[in-house]
Coordinates of C-alpha atoms in Angstrom, one line a residue:
X26 CA -6.3 20.2 99.0
X27 CA -3.1 21.7 97.5
X28 CA -1.0 19.1 99.7
X29 CA -3.5 16.3 98.2
X30 CA -2.3 17.6 94.5
X31 CA 1.4 17.8 95.7
X32 CA 0.9 13.9 96.9
X33 CA -0.4 12.7 93.8
X34 CA 2.0 14.5 91.5
X35 CA 4.5 13.4 93.5
X36 CA 3.3 9.4 93.2
X37 CA 3.1 10.0 89.8
X38 CA 6.6 11.1 89.0
X39 CA 7.7 7.9 91.2
X40 CA 5.5 6.1 89.5
X41 CA 6.9 7.0 85.8
X42 CA 10.7 6.8 86.9
X43 CA 9.9 3.0 87.9
X44 CA 8.1 2.3 85.1
X45 CA 11.1 4.1 83.1
X46 CA 13.8 2.2 84.6
X47 CA 11.9 -1.1 84.3
X48 CA 11.5 -0.6 80.5
X49 CA 15.2 0.0 80.3
X50 CA 16.1 -3.6 81.7
X51 CA 13.7 -5.6 79.6
X52 CA 15.1 -3.6 76.3
X53 CA 18.5 -4.2 77.4
X54 CA 17.6 -7.9 77.7
X55 CA 15.9 -8.1 74.8
X56 CA 18.7 -6.8 72.8
X57 CA 21.2 -9.3 74.3
X58 CA 18.5 -12.2 72.8
X59 CA 17.7 -10.7 69.6
X60 CA 21.9 -10.9 68.2
X61 CA 21.9 -12.5 64.6
X62 CA 23.5 -15.5 63.8
X63 CA 24.8 -15.8 60.2
X64 CA 24.0 -19.2 58.8
X65 CA 26.7 -20.2 56.2
X66 CA 27.0 -23.8 55.6
X67 CA 24.1 -26.3 54.4
X68 CA 24.6 -28.1 58.0
X69 CA 23.9 -24.8 59.4
X70 CA 21.2 -24.2 57.2
X71 CA 19.6 -27.6 57.7
X72 CA 20.8 -29.1 61.4
X73 CA 18.7 -32.2 60.7
X74 CA 21.6 -33.3 58.0
X75 CA 24.5 -33.7 60.6
X76 CA 22.1 -36.2 62.2
X77 CA 21.4 -38.2 59.0
X78 CA 21.0 -41.9 59.5
X79 CA 20.2 -43.3 56.0
X80 CA 20.1 -42.3 52.4
X81 CA 18.2 -43.5 49.0
X82 CA 20.2 -42.3 46.1
X83 CA 18.4 -41.6 42.8
X84 CA 20.7 -41.9 39.4
X85 CA 18.7 -40.7 36.4
X86 CA 19.5 -43.2 33.1
X87 CA 20.3 -40.6 30.8
X88 CA 20.1 -36.7 32.2
X89 CA 21.8 -35.3 29.3
X90 CA 19.4 -36.3 26.8
X91 CA 17.1 -33.7 24.7
X92 CA 14.0 -35.3 26.6
X93 CA 14.1 -32.4 29.3
X94 CA 10.6 -33.3 30.7
X95 CA 11.7 -37.0 31.0
X96 CA 14.7 -37.5 32.1
X97 CA 13.9 -37.7 35.5
X98 CA 11.6 -40.9 35.1
X99 CA 13.9 -43.3 34.7
X100 CA 16.3 -44.0 37.3
X101 CA 18.0 -46.5 39.4
X102 CA 18.3 -46.3 43.4
X103 CA 20.9 -47.1 46.1
X104 CA 19.5 -47.1 49.5
X105 CA 22.0 -47.4 52.7
X106 CA 22.3 -46.6 56.3
X107 CA 26.1 -47.8 56.7
X108 CA 28.1 -46.7 53.7
X109 CA 30.5 -43.6 53.8
X110 CA 28.5 -42.1 51.3
X111 CA 26.6 -40.6 54.3
X112 CA 30.0 -39.5 56.1
X113 CA 30.7 -37.5 52.9
X114 CA 28.0 -36.1 52.0
X115 CA 28.3 -34.0 55.9
X116 CA 31.8 -33.5 55.0
X117 CA 30.4 -31.6 51.9
X118 CA 27.4 -29.9 53.4
X119 CA 29.8 -28.3 56.0
X120 CA 31.3 -26.6 53.2
X121 CA 29.9 -22.6 52.7
X122 CA 27.1 -22.5 50.0
X123 CA 26.2 -19.9 47.3
X124 CA 22.9 -18.9 47.2
X125 CA 21.7 -18.3 43.7
X126 CA 18.7 -19.0 41.2
X127 CA 17.8 -22.0 39.3
X128 CA 21.1 -22.7 37.3
X129 CA 20.4 -23.9 33.8
X130 CA 22.0 -27.4 34.9
X131 CA 20.5 -30.9 34.5
X132 CA 20.7 -33.1 37.6
X133 CA 22.3 -36.5 37.5
X134 CA 20.6 -37.6 40.3
X135 CA 19.2 -36.9 43.8
X136 CA 19.7 -38.4 47.2
X137 CA 16.8 -38.4 49.7
X138 CA 18.4 -37.9 53.2
X139 CA 17.1 -39.2 56.2
X140 CA 17.2 -38.3 59.9
X141 CA 14.9 -40.5 62.0
X142 CA 13.1 -42.1 59.3
X143 CA 11.9 -38.3 57.9
X144 CA 13.2 -37.0 55.3
X145 CA 15.6 -34.0 56.5
X146 CA 16.7 -32.9 52.7
X147 CA 16.7 -33.8 49.0
X148 CA 19.8 -33.0 47.4
X149 CA 20.5 -32.9 43.9
X150 CA 24.0 -33.5 42.1
X151 CA 25.6 -32.8 38.8
X152 CA 28.8 -32.8 36.9
X153 CA 27.6 -31.9 33.8
X154 CA 30.2 -29.3 32.9
X155 CA 32.8 -27.4 34.8
X156 CA 30.5 -24.8 35.3
X157 CA 27.4 -27.2 36.4
X158 CA 29.6 -29.8 38.8
X159 CA 27.6 -28.9 42.3
X160 CA 25.2 -30.0 44.8
X161 CA 22.1 -28.1 45.9
X162 CA 18.9 -27.9 47.8
X163 CA 15.7 -25.7 48.3
X164 CA 15.2 -24.1 51.2
X165 CA 12.0 -22.1 51.7
X166 CA 12.1 -21.4 48.0
X167 CA 15.2 -20.4 47.4
X168 CA 18.2 -22.7 46.0
X169 CA 21.5 -22.9 47.7
X170 CA 24.7 -24.5 46.0
X171 CA 27.7 -26.1 47.3
X172 CA 30.6 -27.3 45.3
X173 CA 30.8 -31.2 44.9
X174 CA 34.1 -32.4 46.6
X175 CA 35.8 -35.0 44.5
X176 CA 36.1 -37.5 47.1
X177 CA 31.9 -37.5 47.2
X178 CA 31.8 -37.7 43.3
X179 CA 33.7 -40.9 43.3
X180 CA 32.0 -42.6 46.0
X181 CA 28.7 -41.8 44.0
X182 CA 30.2 -43.1 40.5
X183 CA 31.3 -46.5 42.4
X184 CA 27.6 -46.6 44.1
X185 CA 25.9 -46.1 40.8
X186 CA 27.3 -49.6 39.4
X187 CA 25.7 -50.9 42.4
X188 CA 22.4 -49.2 42.1
X189 CA 19.4 -51.0 41.1

């Protein structure tokens, strides 16, 4: 009976050692897979923006009036699949963002950016003042702000004259 007990004990120790070695390999593999990637740009946060193929831009007619509730109701719009504005916007979204709460700045308009027929993101823009010159979008309830590159600002000014 003592021999049987010794064999059982030996078998249990062997199983325990195999199980421990098996867990160590699994944990090492999991750790390698779980590494964190820091997202710092708009294209990193919204990868569909890189594949954007069309855009619809709304320019509010009177964004800086006293009417805070209704200024977004009246606008002109411009849609395109070929304009350089898409390229300029993608370059702007490749810049680092700042995460912030909603700033006290009025939007002059917004851009619905499409990828394969679906809205990839809605991006708001303003040049209200030096402190309020930026692009921003909302992702999972958070606001992400981007510096508004001058070349993109100039292209939007030109497109506003073509908007209907």
